Short mmCIF file of C-alpha atoms in Angstrom, two decimals:
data_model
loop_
_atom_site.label_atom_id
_atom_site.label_comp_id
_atom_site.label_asym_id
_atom_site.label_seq_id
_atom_site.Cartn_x
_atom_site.Cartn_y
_atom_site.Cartn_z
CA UNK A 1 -16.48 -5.88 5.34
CA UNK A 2 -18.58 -3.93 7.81
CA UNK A 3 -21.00 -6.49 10.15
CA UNK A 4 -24.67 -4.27 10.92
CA UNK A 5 -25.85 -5.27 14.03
CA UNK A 6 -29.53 -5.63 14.65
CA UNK A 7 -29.83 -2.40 15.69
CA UNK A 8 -28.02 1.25 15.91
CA UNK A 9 -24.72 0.79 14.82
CA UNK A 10 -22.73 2.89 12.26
CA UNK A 11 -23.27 5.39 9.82
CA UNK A 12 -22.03 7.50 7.43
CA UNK A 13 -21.50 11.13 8.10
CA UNK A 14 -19.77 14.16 7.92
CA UNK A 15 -18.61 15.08 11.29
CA UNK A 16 -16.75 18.19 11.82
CA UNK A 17 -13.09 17.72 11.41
CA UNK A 18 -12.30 20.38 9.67
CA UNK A 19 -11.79 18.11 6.02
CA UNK A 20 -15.22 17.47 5.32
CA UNK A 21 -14.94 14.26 4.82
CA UNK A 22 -17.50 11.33 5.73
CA UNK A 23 -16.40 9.29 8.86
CA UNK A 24 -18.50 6.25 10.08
CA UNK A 25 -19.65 7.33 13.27
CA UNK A 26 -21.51 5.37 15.53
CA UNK A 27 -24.68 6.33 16.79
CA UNK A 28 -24.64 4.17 19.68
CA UNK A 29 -21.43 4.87 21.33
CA UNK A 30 -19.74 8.07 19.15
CA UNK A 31 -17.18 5.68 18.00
CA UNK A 32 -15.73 7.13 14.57
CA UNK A 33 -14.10 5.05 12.52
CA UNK A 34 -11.21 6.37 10.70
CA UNK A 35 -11.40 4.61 7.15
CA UNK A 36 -7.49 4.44 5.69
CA UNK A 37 -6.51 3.71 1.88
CA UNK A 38 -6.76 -0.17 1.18
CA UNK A 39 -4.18 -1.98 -0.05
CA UNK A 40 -4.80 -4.51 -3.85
CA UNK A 41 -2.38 -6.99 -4.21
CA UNK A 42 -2.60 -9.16 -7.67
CA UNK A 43 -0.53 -10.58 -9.93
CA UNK A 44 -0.24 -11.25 -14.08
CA UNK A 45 0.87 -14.72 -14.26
CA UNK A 46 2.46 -16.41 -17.09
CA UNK A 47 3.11 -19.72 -18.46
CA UNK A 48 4.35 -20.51 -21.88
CA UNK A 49 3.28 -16.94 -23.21
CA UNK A 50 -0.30 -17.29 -21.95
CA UNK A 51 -1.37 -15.40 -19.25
CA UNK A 52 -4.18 -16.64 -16.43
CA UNK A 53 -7.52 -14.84 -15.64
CA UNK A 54 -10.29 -15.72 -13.87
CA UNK A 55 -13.75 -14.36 -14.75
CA UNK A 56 -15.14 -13.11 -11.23
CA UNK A 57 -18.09 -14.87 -9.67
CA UNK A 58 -18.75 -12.13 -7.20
CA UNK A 59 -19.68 -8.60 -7.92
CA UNK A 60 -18.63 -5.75 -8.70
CA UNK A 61 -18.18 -6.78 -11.63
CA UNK A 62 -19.55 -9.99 -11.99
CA UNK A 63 -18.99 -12.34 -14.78
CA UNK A 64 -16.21 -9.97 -16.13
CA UNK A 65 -12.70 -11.04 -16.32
CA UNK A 66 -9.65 -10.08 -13.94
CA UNK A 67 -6.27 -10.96 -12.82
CA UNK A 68 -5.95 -12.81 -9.41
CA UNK A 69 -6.12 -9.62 -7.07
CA UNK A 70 -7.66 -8.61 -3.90
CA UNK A 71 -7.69 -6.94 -0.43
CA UNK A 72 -4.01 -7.48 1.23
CA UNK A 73 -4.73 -9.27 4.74
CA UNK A 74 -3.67 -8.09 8.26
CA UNK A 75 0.01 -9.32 8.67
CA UNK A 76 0.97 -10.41 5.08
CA UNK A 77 3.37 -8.85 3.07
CA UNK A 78 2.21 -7.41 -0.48
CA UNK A 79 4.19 -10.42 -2.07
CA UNK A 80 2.27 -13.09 0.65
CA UNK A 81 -0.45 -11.59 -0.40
CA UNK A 82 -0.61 -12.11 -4.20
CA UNK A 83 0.27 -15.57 -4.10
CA UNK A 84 -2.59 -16.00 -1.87
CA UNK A 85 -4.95 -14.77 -3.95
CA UNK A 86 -3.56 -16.41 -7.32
CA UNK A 87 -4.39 -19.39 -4.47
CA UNK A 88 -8.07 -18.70 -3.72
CA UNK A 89 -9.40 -17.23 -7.01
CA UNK A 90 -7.22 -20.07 -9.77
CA UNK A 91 -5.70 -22.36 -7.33
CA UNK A 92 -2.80 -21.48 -8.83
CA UNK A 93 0.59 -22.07 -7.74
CA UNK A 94 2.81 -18.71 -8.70
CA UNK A 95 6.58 -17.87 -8.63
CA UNK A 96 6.69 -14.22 -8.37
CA UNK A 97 9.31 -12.22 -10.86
CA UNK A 98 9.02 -9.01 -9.42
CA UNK A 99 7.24 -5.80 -8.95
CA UNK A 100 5.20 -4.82 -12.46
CA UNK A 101 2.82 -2.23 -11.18
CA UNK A 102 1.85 0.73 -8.34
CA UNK A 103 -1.24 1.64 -9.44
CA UNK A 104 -3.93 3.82 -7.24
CA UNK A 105 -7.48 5.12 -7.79
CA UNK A 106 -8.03 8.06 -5.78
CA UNK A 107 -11.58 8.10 -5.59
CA UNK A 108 -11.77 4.90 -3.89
CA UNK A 109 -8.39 5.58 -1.58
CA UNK A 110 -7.11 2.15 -2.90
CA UNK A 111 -2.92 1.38 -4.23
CA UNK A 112 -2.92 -1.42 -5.77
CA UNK A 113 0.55 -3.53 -6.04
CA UNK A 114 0.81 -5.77 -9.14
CA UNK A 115 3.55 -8.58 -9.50
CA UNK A 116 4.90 -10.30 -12.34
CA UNK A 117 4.43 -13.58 -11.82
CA UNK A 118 5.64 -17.34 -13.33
CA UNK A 119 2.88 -20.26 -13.09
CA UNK A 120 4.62 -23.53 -11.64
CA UNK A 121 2.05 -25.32 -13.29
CA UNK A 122 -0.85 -24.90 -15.56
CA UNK A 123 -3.34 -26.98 -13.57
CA UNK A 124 -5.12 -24.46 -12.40
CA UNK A 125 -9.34 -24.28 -11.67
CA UNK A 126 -11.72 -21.87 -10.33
CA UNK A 127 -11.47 -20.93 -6.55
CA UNK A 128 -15.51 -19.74 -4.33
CA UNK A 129 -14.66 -16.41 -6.19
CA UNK A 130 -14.21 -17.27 -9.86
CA UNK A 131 -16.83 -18.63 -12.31
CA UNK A 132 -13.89 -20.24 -14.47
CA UNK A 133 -10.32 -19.32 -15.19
CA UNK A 134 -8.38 -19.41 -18.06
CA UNK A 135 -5.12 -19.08 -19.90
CA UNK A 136 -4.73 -16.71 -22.75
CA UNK A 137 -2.63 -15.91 -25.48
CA UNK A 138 -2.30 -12.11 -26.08
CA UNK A 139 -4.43 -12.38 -28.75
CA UNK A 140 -7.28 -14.58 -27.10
CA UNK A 141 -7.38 -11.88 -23.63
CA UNK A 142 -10.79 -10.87 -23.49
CA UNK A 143 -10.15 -7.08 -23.86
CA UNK A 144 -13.87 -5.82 -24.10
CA UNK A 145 -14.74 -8.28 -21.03
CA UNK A 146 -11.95 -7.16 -18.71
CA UNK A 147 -13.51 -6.14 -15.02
CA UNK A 148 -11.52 -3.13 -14.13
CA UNK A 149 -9.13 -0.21 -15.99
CA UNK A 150 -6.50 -1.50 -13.82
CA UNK A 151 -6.54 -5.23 -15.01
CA UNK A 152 -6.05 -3.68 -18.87
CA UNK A 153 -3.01 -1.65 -17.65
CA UNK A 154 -1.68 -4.30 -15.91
CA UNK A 155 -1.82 -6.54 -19.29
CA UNK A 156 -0.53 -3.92 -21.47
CA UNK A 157 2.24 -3.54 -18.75
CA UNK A 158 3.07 -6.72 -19.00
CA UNK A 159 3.47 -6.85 -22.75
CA UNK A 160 5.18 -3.82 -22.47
CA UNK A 161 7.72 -5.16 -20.12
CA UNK A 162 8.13 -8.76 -21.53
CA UNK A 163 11.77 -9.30 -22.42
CA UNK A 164 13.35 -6.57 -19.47
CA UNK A 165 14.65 -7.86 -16.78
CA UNK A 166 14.84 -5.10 -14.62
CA UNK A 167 12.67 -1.83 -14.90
CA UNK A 168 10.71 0.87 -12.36
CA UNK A 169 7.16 -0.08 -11.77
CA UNK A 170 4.95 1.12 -13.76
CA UNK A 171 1.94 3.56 -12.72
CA UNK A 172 -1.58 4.56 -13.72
CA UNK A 173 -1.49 5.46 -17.69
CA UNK A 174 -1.34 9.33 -17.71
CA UNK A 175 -4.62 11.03 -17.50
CA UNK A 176 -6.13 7.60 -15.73
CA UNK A 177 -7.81 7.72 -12.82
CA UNK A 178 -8.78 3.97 -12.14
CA UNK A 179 -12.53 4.94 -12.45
CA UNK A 180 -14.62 2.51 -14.01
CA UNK A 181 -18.27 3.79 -15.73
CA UNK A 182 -20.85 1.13 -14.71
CA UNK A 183 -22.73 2.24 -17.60
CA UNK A 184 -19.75 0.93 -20.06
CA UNK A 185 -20.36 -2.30 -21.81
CA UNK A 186 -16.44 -2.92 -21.53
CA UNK A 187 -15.46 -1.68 -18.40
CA UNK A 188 -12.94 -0.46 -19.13
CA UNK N 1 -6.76 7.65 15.25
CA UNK N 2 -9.26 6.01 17.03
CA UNK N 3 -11.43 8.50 19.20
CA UNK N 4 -12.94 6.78 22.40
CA UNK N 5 -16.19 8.18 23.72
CA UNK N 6 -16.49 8.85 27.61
CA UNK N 7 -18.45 5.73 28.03
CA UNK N 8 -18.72 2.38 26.14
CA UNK N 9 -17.16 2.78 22.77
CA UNK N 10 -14.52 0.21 21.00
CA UNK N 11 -12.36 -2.78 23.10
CA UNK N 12 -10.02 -5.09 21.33
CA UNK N 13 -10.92 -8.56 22.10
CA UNK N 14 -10.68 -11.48 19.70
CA UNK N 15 -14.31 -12.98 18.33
CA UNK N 16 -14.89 -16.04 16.40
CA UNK N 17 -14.34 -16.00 13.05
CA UNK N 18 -12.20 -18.77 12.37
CA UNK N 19 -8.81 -16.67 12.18
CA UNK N 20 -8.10 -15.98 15.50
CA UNK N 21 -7.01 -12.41 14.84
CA UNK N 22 -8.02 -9.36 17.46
CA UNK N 23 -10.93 -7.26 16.54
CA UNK N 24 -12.44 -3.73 17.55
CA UNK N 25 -15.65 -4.80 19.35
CA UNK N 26 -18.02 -1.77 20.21
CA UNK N 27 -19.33 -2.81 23.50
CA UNK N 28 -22.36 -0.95 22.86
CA UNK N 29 -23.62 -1.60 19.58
CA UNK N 30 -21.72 -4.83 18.78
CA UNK N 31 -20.16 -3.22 15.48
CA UNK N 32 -17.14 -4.66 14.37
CA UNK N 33 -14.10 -2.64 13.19
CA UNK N 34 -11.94 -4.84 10.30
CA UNK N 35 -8.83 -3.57 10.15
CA UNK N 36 -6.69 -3.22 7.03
CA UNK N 37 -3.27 -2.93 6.52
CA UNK N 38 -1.88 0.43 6.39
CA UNK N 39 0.45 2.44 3.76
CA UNK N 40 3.31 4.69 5.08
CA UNK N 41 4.48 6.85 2.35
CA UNK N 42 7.88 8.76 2.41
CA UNK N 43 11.11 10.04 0.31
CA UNK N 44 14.53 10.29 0.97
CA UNK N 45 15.18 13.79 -0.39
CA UNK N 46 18.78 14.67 -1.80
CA UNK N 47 20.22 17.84 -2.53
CA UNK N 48 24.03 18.09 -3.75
CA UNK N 49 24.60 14.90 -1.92
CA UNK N 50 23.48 15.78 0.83
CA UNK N 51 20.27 14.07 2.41
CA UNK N 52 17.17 15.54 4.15
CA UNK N 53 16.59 13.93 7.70
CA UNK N 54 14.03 15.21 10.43
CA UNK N 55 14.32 14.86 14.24
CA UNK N 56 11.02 13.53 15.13
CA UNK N 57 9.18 15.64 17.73
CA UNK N 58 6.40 13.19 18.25
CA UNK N 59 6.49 9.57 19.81
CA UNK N 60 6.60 6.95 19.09
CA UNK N 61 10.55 7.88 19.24
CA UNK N 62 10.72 11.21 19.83
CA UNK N 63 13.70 12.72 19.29
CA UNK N 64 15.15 10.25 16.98
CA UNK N 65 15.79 11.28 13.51
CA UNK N 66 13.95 9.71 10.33
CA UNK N 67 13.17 10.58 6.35
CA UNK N 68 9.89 12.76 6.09
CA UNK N 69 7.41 10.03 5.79
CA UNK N 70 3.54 9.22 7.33
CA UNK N 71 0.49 7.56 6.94
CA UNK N 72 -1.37 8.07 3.39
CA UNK N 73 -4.64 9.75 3.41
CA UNK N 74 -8.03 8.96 1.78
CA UNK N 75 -7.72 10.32 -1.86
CA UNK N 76 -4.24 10.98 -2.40
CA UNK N 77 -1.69 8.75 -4.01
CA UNK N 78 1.20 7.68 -2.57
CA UNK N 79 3.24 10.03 -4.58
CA UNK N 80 0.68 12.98 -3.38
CA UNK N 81 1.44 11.54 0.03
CA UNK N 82 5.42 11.85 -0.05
CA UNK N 83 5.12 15.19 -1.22
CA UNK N 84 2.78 16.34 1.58
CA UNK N 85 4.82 14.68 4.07
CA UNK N 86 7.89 16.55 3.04
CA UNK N 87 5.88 19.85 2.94
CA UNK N 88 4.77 19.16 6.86
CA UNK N 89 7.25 17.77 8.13
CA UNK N 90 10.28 19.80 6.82
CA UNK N 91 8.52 22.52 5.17
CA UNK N 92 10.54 20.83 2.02
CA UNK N 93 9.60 21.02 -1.52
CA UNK N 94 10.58 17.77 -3.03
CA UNK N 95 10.82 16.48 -7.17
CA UNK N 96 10.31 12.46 -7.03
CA UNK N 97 12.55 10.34 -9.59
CA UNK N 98 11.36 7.12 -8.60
CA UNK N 99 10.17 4.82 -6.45
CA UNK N 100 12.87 3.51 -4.30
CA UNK N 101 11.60 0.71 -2.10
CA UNK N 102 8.46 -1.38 -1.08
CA UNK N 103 8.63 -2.57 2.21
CA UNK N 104 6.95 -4.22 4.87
CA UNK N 105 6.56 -4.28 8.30
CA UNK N 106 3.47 -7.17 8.62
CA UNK N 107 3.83 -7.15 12.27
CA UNK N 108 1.97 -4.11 12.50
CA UNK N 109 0.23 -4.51 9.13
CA UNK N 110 2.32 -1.64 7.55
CA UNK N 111 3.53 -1.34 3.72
CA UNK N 112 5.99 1.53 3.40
CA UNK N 113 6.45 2.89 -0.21
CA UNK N 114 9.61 5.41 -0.77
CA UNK N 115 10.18 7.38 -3.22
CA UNK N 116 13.63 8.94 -4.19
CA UNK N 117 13.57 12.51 -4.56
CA UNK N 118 15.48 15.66 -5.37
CA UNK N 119 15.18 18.82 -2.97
CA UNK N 120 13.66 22.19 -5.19
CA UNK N 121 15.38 23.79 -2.49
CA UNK N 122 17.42 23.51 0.20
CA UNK N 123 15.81 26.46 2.18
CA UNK N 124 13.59 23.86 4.71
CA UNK N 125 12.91 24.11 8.12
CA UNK N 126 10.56 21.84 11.26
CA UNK N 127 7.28 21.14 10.61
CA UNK N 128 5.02 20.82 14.28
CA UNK N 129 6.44 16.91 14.30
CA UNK N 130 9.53 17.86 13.84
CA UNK N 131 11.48 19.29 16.76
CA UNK N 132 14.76 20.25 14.11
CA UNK N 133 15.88 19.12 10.25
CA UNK N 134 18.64 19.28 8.23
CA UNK N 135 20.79 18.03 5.42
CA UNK N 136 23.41 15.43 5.76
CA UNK N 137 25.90 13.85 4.18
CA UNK N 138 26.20 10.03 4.07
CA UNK N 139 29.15 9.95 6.77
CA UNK N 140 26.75 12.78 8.71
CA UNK N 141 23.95 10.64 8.93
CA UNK N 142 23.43 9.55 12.45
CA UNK N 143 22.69 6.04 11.96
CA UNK N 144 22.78 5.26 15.76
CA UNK N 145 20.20 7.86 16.55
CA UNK N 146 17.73 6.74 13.50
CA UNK N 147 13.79 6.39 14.38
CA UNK N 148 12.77 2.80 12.74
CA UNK N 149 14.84 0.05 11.12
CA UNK N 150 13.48 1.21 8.06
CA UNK N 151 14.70 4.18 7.91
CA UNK N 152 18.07 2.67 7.62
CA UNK N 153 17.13 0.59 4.97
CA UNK N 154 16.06 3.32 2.95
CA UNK N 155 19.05 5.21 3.73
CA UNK N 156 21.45 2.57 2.44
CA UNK N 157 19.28 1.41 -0.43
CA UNK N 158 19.15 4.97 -1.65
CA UNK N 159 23.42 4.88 -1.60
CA UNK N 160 23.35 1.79 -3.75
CA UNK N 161 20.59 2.84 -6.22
CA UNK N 162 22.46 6.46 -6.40
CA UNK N 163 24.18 6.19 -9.85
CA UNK N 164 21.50 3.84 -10.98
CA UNK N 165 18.49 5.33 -13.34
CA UNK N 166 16.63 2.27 -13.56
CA UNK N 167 15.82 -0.31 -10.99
CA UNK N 168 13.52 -2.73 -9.69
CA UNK N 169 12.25 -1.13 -5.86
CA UNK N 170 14.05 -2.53 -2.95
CA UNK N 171 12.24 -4.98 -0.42
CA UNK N 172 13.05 -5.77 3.26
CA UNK N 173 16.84 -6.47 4.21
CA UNK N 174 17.18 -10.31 3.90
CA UNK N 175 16.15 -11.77 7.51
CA UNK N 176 15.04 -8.13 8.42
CA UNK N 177 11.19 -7.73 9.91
CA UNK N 178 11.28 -4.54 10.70
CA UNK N 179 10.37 -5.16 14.24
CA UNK N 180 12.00 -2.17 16.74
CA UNK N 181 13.51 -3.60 19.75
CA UNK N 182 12.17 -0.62 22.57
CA UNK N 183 15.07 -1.19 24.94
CA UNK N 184 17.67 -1.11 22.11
CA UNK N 185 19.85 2.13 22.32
CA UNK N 186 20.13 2.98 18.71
CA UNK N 187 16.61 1.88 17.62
CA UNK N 188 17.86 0.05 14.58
#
């Protein structure tokens, strides 16, 4: 989400700070930008034992299948936030059941908060951002087809966590990092 | 953590994008800064009861006391981010057993995760943004000289969660936004 104007504007550098790591600075003005973790909000919806995914029209990860997730917005909570996106990506309507998942991938400086989530109804359809959406029995979920390590961990979490009412988030699997090969067929 | 150059450089000023929300501009090169939400990690630390609070030597609030807690960095996960607060702050060694709360503060765009934690060791001492620390027991605490409303929170969510193993996170207070009133007295 970074707008290039014509011409100068920022780049990518190491500047000395004593961390080594890569600030965008601008060459313009010396602006540096100090880049923070981002915030994932997303949420495994349910209704009637099948779960909804949408199959993501824009890349990364094109064509592959996800939860509704994405960037949490400048003054929205976490929980604001899911239902938002369970709004753009499925046009789904979502009663949120509580806190499933605190996931984070290092290497890209991103925490990701997953809700549980109830559908209030199944009419759902694909939002700008999804190619289709679905719902899926445990069975049907397209494992091999799944865009991102976190969207399987979220499933299995939610399996996992199916008939408890109350429980700690989960986290990352041990020995996960979040880091997805491009080369893999699966993703994940 | 924005660094402003001598000349030109970064204003606030809102441009048209159809949200209406304030933007860095740079003046100079017309690059535009999005802003994301930020995460504030932290832990309210116990050892034999007793609870680890730091007077802050840094404004905002200055002098008031709050839990360790601070911004997360690129590359670290929140839990990595607890810890390290703990270690600068209060020069405090720190064993998490859970994640205590999620909560937010969308006015300024902030999602606080805390942990609950166990001290190694009660041998801590000030950190730079710290001007003194110390241990306290619940009827210690000084609640009217606390740093953010949140800090409270924490404080009494960590009570009721004490001889609880397993439990969803806490959110926000009902009705509470976590908004600081400047000219109140006791900050929460």
């Amino acid at each position: 989400m970074v707008s290039y104007p014509k011409s100068g504007g920022p780049i990518r550098r190491t500047i000395p700070e004593g961390d080594n790591l890569e600030r965008l600075v601008c060459d313009a003005c010396g602006y540096i930008h100090y880049d923070n973790p981002k915030i994932v909000v997303g949420a495994v919806a349910e209704s009637l034992g099948r779960i909804l995914l949408c199959r993501r029209a824009i890349e990364p990860r094109k064509g592959y299948w996800t939860i509704p997730a994405g960037y949490l917005e400048l003054n929205e909570s976490p929980e604001e936030g899911a239902l938002r996106e369970a709004r753009e990506e499925a046009n789904a309507a979502l009663r949120l059941t509580g806190l499933l998942a605190v996931y984070n991938v290092t290497r890209i400086s991103q925490v990701q908060l997953i809700y549980r989530a109830a559908l209030v109804s199944e009419d759902v359809s694909a939002g700008e951002e999804s190619e289709e959406v679905g719902l899926f029995a445990t069975e049907d979920i397209p494992w091999r087809d799944l865009a991102f390590p976190s969207v399987r961990w979220a499933l299995n979490h939610f399996s996992e966590a199916k008939d408890i009412n109350i429980f700690s988030p989960f986290g990352n699997p041990i020995g996960e990092t979040g880091n997805f090969d491009p080369k893999s067929t699966t993703g994940v």
